[in-house]
Coordinates of C-alpha atoms and ligand atoms in Angstrom, one line a residue:
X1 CA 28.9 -7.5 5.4
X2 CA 27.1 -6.1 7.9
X3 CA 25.0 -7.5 11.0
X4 CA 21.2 -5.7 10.6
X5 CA 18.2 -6.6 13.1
X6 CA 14.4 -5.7 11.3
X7 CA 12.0 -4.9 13.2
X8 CA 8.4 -6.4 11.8
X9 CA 8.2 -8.5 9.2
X10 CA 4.9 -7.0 7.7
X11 CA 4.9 -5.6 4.0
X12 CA 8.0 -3.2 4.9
X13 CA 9.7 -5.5 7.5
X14 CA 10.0 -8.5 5.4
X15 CA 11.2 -6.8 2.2
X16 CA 13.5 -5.0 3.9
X17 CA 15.7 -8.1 5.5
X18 CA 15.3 -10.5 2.8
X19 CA 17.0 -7.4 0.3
X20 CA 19.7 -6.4 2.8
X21 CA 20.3 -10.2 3.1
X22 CA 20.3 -10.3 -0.5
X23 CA 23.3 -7.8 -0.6
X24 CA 25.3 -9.9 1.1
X25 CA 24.5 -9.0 4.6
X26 CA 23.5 -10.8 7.8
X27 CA 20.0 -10.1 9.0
X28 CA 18.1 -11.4 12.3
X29 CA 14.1 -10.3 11.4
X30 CA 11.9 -10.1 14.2
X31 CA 8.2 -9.5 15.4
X32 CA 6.3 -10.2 18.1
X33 CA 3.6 -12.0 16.4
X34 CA 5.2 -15.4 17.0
X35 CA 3.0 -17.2 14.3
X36 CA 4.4 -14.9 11.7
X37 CA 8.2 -16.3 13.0
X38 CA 6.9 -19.6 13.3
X39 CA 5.6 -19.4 9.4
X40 CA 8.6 -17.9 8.8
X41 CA 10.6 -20.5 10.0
X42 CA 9.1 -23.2 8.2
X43 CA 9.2 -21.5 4.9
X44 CA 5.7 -19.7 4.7
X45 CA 5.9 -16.0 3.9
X46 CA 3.6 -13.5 5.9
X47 CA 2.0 -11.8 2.9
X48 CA 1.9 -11.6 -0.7
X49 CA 4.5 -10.5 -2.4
X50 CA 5.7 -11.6 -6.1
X51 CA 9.3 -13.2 -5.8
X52 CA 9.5 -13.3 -2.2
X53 CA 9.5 -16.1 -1.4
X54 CA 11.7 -17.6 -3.7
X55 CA 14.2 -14.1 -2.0
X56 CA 13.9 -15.6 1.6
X57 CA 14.2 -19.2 0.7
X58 CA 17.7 -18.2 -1.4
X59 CA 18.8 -16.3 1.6
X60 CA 17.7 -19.4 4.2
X61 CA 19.8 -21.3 2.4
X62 CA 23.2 -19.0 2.4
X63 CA 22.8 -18.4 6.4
X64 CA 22.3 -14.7 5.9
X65 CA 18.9 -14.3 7.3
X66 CA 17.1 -15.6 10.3
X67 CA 13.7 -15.3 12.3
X68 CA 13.0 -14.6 15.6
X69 CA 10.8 -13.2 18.2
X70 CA 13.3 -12.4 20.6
X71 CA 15.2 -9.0 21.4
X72 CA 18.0 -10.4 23.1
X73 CA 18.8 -12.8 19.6
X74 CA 17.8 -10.3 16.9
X75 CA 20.1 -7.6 18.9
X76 CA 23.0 -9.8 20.0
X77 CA 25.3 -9.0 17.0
X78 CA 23.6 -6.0 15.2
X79 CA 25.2 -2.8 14.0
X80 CA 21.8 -1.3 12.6
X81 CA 18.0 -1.8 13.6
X82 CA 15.4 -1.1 11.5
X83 CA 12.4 0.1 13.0
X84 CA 9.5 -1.4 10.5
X85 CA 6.3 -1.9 12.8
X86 CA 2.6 -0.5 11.9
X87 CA 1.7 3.5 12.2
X88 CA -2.1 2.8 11.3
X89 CA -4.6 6.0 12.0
X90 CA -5.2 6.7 15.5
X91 CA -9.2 8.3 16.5
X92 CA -8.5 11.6 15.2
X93 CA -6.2 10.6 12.2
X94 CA -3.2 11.0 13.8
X95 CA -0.5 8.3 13.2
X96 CA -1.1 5.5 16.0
X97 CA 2.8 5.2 17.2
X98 CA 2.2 3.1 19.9
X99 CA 3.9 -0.1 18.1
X100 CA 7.1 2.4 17.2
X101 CA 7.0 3.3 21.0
X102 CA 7.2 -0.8 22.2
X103 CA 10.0 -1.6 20.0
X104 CA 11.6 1.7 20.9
X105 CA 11.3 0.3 24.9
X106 CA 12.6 -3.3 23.5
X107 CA 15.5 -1.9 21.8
X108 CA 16.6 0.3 24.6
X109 CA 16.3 -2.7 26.9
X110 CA 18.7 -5.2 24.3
X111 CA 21.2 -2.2 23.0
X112 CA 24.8 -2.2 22.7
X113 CA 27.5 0.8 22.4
X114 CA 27.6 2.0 19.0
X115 CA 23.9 0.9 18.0
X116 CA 22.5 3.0 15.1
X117 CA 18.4 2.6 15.1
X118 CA 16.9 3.8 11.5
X119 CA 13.5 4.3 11.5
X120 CA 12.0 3.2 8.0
X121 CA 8.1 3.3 9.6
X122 CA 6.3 6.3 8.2
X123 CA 6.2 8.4 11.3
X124 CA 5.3 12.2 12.0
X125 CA 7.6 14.7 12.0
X126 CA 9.7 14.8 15.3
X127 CA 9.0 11.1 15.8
X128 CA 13.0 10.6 15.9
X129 CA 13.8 12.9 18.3
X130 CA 11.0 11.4 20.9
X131 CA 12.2 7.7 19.8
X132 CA 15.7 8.7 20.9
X133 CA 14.2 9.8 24.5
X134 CA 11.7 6.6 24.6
X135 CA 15.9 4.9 24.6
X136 CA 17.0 7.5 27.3
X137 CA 14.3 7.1 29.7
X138 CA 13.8 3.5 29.2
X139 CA 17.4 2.9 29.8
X140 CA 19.3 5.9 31.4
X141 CA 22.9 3.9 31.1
X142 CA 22.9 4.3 27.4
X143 CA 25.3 6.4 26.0
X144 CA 26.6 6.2 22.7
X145 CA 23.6 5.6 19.9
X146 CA 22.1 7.2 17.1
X147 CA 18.3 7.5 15.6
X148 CA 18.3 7.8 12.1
X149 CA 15.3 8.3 9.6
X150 CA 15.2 6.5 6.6
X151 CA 11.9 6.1 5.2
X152 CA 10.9 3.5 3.2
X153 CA 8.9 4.5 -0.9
X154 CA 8.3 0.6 -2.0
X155 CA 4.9 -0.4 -3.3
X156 CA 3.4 -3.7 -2.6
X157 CA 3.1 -6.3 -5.4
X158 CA 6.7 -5.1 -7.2
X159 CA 8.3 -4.4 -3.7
X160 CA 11.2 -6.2 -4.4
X161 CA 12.2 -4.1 -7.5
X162 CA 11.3 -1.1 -5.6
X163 CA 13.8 -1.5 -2.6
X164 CA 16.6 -2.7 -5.3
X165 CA 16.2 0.1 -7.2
X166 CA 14.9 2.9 -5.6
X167 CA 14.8 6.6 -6.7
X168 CA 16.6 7.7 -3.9
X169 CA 17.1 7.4 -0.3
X170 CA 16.3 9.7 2.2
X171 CA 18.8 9.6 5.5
X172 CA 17.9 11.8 7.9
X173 CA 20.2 12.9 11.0
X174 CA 22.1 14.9 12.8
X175 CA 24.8 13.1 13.8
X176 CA 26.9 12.9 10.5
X177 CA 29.2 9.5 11.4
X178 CA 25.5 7.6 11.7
X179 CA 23.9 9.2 8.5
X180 CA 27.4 8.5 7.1
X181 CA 27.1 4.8 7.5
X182 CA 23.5 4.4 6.9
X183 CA 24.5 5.9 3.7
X184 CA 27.4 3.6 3.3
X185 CA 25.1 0.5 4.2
X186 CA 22.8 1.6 1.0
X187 CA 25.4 2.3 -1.5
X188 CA 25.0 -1.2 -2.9
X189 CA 21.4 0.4 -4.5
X190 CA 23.4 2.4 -6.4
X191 CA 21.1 5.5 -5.6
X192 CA 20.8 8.8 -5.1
X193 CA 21.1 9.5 -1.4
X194 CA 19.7 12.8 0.3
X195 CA 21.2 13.3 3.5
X196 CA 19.2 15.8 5.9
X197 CA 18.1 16.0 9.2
X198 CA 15.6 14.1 11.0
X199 CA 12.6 16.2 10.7
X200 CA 12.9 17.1 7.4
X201 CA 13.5 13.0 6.1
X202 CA 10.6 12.4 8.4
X203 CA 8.4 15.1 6.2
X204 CA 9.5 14.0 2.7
X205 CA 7.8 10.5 3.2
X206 CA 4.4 12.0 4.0
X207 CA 4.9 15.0 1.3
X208 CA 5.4 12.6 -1.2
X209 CA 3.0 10.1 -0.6
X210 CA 0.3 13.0 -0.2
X211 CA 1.4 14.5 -3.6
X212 CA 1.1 11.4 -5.3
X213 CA -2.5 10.8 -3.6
X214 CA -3.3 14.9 -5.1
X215 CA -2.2 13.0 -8.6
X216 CA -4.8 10.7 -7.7
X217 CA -7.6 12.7 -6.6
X218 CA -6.9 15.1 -9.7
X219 CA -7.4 13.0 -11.9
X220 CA -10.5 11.8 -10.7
X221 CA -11.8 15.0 -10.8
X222 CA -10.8 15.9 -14.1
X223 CA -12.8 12.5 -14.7
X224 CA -16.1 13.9 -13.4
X225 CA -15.7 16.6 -15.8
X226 CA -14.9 14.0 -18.9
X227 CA -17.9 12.4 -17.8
X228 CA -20.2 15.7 -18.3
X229 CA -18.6 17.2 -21.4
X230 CA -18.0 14.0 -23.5
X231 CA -13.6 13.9 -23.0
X232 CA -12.2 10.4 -22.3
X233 CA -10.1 10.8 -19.6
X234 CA -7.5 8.1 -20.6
X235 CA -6.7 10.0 -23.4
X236 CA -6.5 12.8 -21.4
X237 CA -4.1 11.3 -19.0
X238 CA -2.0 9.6 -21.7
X239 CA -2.4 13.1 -23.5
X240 CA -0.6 14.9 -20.0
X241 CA 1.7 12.2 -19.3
X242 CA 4.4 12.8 -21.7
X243 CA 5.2 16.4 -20.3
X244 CA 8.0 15.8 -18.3
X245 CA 6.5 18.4 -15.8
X246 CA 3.8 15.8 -15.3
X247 CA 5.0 12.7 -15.9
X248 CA 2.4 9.7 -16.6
X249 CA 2.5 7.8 -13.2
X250 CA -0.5 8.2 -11.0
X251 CA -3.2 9.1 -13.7
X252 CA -5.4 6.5 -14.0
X253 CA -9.0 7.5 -12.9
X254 CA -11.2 5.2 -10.9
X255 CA -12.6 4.1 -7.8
X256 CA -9.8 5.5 -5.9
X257 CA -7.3 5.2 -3.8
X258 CA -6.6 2.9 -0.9
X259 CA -3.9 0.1 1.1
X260 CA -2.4 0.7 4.1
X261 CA -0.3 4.2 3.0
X262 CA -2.2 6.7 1.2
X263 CA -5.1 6.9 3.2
X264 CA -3.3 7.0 6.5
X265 CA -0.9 9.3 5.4
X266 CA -3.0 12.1 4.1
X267 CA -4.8 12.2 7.2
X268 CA -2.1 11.7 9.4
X269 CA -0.1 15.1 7.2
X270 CA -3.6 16.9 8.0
X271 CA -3.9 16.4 11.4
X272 CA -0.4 17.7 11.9
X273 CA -1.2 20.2 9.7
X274 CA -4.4 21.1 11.6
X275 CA -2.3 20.4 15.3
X276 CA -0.1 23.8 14.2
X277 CA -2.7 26.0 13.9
X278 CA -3.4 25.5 9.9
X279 CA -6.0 24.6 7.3
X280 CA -4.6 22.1 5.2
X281 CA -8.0 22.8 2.4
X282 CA -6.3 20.9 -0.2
X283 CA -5.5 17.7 1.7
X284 CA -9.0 18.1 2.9
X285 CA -10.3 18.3 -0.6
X286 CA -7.5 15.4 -2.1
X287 CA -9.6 13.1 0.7
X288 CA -12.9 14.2 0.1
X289 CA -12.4 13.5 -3.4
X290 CA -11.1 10.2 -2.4
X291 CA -14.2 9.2 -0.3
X292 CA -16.5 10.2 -3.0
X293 CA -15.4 7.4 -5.6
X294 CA -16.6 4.6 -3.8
X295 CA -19.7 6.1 -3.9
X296 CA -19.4 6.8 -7.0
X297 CA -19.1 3.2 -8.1
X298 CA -22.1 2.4 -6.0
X299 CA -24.2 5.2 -8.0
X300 CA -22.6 4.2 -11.4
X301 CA -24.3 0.7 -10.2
X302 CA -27.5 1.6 -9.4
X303 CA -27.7 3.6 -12.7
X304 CA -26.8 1.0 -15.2
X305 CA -29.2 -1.3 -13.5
X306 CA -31.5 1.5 -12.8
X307 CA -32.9 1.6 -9.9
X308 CA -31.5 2.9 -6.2
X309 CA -33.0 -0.3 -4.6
X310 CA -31.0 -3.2 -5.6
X311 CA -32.7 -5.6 -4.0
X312 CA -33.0 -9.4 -6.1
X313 CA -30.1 -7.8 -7.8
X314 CA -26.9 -10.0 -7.8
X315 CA -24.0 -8.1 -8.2
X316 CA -20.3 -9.5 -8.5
X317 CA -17.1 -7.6 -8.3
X318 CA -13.7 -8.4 -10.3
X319 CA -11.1 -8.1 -7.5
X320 CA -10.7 -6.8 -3.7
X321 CA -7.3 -6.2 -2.9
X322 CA -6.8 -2.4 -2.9
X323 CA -4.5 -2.8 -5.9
X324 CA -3.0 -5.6 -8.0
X325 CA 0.1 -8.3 -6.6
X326 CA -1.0 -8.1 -3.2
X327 CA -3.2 -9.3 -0.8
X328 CA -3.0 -6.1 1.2
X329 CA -7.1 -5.9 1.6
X330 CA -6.3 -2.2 4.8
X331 CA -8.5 0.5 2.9
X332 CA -9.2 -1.4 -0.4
X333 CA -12.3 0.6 -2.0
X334 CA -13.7 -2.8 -3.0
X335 CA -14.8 -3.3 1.1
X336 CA -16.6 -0.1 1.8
X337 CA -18.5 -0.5 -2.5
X338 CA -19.5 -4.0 -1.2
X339 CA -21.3 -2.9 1.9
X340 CA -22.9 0.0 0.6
X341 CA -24.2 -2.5 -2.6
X342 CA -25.2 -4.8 0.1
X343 CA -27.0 -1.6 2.3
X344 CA -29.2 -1.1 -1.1
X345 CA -30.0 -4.6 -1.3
X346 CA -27.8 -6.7 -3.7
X347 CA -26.6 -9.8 -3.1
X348 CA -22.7 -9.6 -3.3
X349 CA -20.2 -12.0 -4.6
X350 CA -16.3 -11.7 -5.5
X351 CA -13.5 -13.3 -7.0
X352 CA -10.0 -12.0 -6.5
X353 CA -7.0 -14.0 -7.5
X354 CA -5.0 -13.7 -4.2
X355 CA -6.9 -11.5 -1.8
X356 CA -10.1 -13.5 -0.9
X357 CA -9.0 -15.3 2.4
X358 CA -7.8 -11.8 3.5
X359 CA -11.5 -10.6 2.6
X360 CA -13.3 -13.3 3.6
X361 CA -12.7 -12.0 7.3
X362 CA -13.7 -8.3 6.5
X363 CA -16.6 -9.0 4.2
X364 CA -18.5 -12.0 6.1
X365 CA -21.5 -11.6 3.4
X366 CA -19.8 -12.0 0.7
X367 CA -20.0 -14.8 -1.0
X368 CA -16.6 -15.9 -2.4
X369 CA -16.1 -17.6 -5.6
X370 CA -13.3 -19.9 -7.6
X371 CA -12.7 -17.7 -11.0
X372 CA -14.8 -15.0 -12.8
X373 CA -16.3 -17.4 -14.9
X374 CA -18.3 -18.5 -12.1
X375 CA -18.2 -15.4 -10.3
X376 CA -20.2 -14.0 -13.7
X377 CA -23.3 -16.7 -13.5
X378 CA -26.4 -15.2 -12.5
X379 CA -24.9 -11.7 -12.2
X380 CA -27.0 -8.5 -13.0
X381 CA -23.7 -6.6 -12.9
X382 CA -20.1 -7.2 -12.5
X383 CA -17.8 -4.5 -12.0
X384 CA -14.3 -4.4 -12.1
X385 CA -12.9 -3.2 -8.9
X386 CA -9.1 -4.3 -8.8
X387 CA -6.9 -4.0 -12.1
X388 CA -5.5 -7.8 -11.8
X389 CA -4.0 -8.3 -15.5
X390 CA -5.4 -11.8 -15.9
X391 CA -8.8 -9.8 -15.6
X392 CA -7.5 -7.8 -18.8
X393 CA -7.7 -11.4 -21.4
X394 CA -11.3 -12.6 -19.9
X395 CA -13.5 -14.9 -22.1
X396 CA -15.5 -11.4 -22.2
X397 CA -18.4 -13.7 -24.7
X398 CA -18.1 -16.3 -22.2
X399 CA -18.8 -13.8 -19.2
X400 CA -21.6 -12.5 -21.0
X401 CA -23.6 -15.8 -21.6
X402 CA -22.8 -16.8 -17.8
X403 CA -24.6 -13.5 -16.5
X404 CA -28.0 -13.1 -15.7
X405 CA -27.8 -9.6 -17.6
X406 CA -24.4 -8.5 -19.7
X407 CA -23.9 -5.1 -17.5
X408 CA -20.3 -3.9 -16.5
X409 CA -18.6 -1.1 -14.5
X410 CA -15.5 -0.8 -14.9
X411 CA -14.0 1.0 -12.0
X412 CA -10.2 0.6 -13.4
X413 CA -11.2 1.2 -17.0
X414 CA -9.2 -1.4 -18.3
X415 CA -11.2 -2.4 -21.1
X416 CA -12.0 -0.4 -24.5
X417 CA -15.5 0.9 -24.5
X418 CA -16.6 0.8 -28.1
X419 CA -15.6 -2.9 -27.7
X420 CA -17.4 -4.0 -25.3
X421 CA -20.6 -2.5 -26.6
X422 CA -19.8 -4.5 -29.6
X423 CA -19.6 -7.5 -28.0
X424 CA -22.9 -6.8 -26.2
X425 CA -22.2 -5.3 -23.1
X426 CA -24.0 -2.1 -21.1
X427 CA -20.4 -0.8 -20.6
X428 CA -19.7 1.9 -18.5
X429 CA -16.1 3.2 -17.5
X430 CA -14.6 6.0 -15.6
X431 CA -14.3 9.2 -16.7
X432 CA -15.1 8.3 -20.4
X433 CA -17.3 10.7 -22.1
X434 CA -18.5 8.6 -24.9
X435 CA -18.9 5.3 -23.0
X436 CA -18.9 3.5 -26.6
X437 CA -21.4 5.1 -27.8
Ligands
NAD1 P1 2.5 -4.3 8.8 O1 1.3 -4.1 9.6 O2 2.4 -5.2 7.6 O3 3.7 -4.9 9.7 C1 4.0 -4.4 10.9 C2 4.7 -5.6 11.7 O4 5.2 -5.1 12.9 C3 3.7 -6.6 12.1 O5 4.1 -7.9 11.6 C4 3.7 -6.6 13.6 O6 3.4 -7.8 14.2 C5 5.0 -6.0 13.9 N1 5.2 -5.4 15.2 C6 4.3 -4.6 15.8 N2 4.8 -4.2 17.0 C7 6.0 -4.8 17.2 C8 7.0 -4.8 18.2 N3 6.9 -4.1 19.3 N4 8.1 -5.5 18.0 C9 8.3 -6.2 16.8 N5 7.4 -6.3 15.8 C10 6.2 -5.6 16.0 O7 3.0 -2.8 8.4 P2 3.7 -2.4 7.0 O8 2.7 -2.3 5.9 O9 4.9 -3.2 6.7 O10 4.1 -0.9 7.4 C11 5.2 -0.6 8.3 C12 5.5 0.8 8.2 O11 6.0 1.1 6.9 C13 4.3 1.8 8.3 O12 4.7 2.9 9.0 C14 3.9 2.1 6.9 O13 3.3 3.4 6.8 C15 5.3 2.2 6.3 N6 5.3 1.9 4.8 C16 4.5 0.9 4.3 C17 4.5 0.6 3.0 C18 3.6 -0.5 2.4 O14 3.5 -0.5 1.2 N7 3.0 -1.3 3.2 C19 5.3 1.3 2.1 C20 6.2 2.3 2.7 C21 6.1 2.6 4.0

């Protein structure tokens, strides 16, 4: 057992202490947003997560983890800190480490000898080294601790399995005794662990999550080009994915990518990229790509119902989170389709099953509904903007009588074409040649 202070308790922060308390450990969470403690506290989890909650409440129970808002509590007794706070985009695209920098300043004013700080927020390359002189300056008596990079690879909405089972972990230090017992504190996941130094466990978080966001863009473009020559793209895809040079994962064409890592990330690998003097052309291009899809979805729109002015036209879209099993709504595609449907004149409504309170606050025109079955009444179109699975069984004849005309985008192409043209549908996917016809 060992005594572990998190740092946040957002989608990273909160996972990460509920495991570690899970594997037997003691864990103080904390964050400076005292409502999030206080919900905390009384048993109410800070986001969406499948299984969470049921995690924290088990671990309540056993004494192993605890809330707080204070630096001098969550620090009192701890061996390890995680660093877990927000890097969003700063102006330029540049990682926005101001929150790293405050809990840097509050950990140097609470630390004890020995203290080993791991940083699992997805900073930029060198970040470490300036978080260990943040400690320094802030607190010149300090001798004797470590910074340590461990980033973090979980997805939301199967975050739990993720962090129990992880491909690997990445340590990242210099000082072998601290990566030794970071390493040590992991074992438990039984998984590969790469130990290098700072920088370079720093750069694999951003190299990965901007290769898996090329997969992405890639296979949106080879979508365009299914479109024009008549290829369906899931074929395609399913077609690639069993070369193990491949691999299947990130090949689904659609509206894009979005959340809180891809989009930040990307930009964030450019711009330091750019800062040294380079001209990082295919991160440029895996962005533009990106950008392109929502408008996309708003031009697949206007052609089904054909017309550019949508105007009378009531249009109602199938999901907003930026992906399914959260209520993460930081970059979701559905928010920027919206307002540009709205800018050409439709009236805009939405259904998502977890997301919509989340939305509610980004997308004040929107009109938010119960369930799809009354999302679909009086709709011109509906399109399909987040895969949710219970949008995968839908009453599709009941859907069809409840709109105003049976017309559907389907930006996740998660239904089969030639079927829904049976049933009656002007169906249009992505990426699928033949559409059903
Ligand atoms: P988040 O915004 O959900 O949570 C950050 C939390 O940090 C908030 O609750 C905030 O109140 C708290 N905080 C801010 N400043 C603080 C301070 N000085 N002291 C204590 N608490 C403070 O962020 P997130 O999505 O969990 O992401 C955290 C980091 O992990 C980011 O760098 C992100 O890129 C990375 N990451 C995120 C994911 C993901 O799926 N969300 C996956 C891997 C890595």
């Amino acid at each position: 057992m060992k005594n572990i202070c998190v740092v946040g308790v957002g989608y990273v922060g909160i996972i990460t202490a509920a495991c570690f308390a899970d594997l037997g450990n003691k864990v103080v969470a904390l964050d400076i947003d005292e409502k999030k403690i206080a919900g905390l506290q009384a048993g109410k989890m800070p986001i969406y997560e499948p299984g969470l909650k049921e995690l924290v409440d088990r671990n309540v129970l056993a004494n192993r983890i605890q809330f707080t808002s204070s630096y001098t509590e969550g620090l009192k007794d701890a061996e390890f800190v995680f660093i877990a706070v927000g890097t969003p985009s700063g102006v330029d695209g540049e990682a926005d480490l101001q929150y790293v920098a405050a809990s840097a300043r509050s950990i140097a004013d609470h630390i004890k000898d020995g203290l080993i700080i791991i940083n699992k927020s997805t900073v930029p390359v060198g970040t470490g080294d300036w978080v260990s002189d943040i400690i320094r300056e802030q607190n010149p008596d300090v001798e004797n601790f470590s910074v340590v990079s461990c980033p973090e690879f979980l997805r939301e909405g199967s975050a739990i399995g993720d962090f129990m089972n992880p491909h690997r972990i990445v340590v990242g230090s210099l000082d072998e005794d601290a990566a030794d017992k970071v390493a040590q504190l992991h074992l438990p996941l039984r998984a590969p662990i790469v130990v290098t130094d700072l920088r370079t466990a720093e750069m694999i978080k951003y190299a990965s999550n901007a290769f898996l966001a090329t997969k992405i863009s890639f296979i949106n473009e080879i979508a365009n080009i299914c479109e024009d020559l008549g290829a369906d793209v899931m074929e395609v895809s399913n077609g690639m994915g069993f070369d193990s040079r491949i691999g299947p994962a990130f090949l689904n064409a659609g509206i894009g990518y979005g959340g809180s890592c891809f989009p930040k990330d990307v930009k964030a690998l450019a711009y330091m990229a750019e800062q040294s003097g380079r001209q990082p052309q295919l991160l440029h291009s895996v962005m533009e790509i990106n950008a392109n899809r929502r408008l996309m979805a708003v031009e697949q729109a206007k052609s089904l119902l054909e017309s550019d002015d949508l105007s009378g036209k009531v249009i109602g879209m199938l999901g907003l989170s930026f992906k399914p099993n959260t209520d993460d709504m930081r970059d979701a595609p559905s928010v920027t389709i919206a307002k540009l449907l709205q800018k050409a004149g439709a009236m805009v409504k939405a259904f998502d099953p977890i997301a919509m309170e989340e939305a509610a606050t980004m997308l004040p025109n929107v009109e938010m509904v119960d369930n799809p079955y009354t999302l679909a009444e009086g709709c011109d179109l509906l399109m399909i903007t987040t895969e949710w699975n219970e949008f995968r069984q839908l009453d599709l004849e009941r859907i069809k009588k409840a709109m105003n005309s049976a017309v559907l985008f389907d930006g996740r192409n998660i239904y089969d074409p030639k079927k829904m043209v049976e049933i009656g549908f002007k169906y249009r996917g992505v990426g699928r040649g033949y559409n059903g016809h």
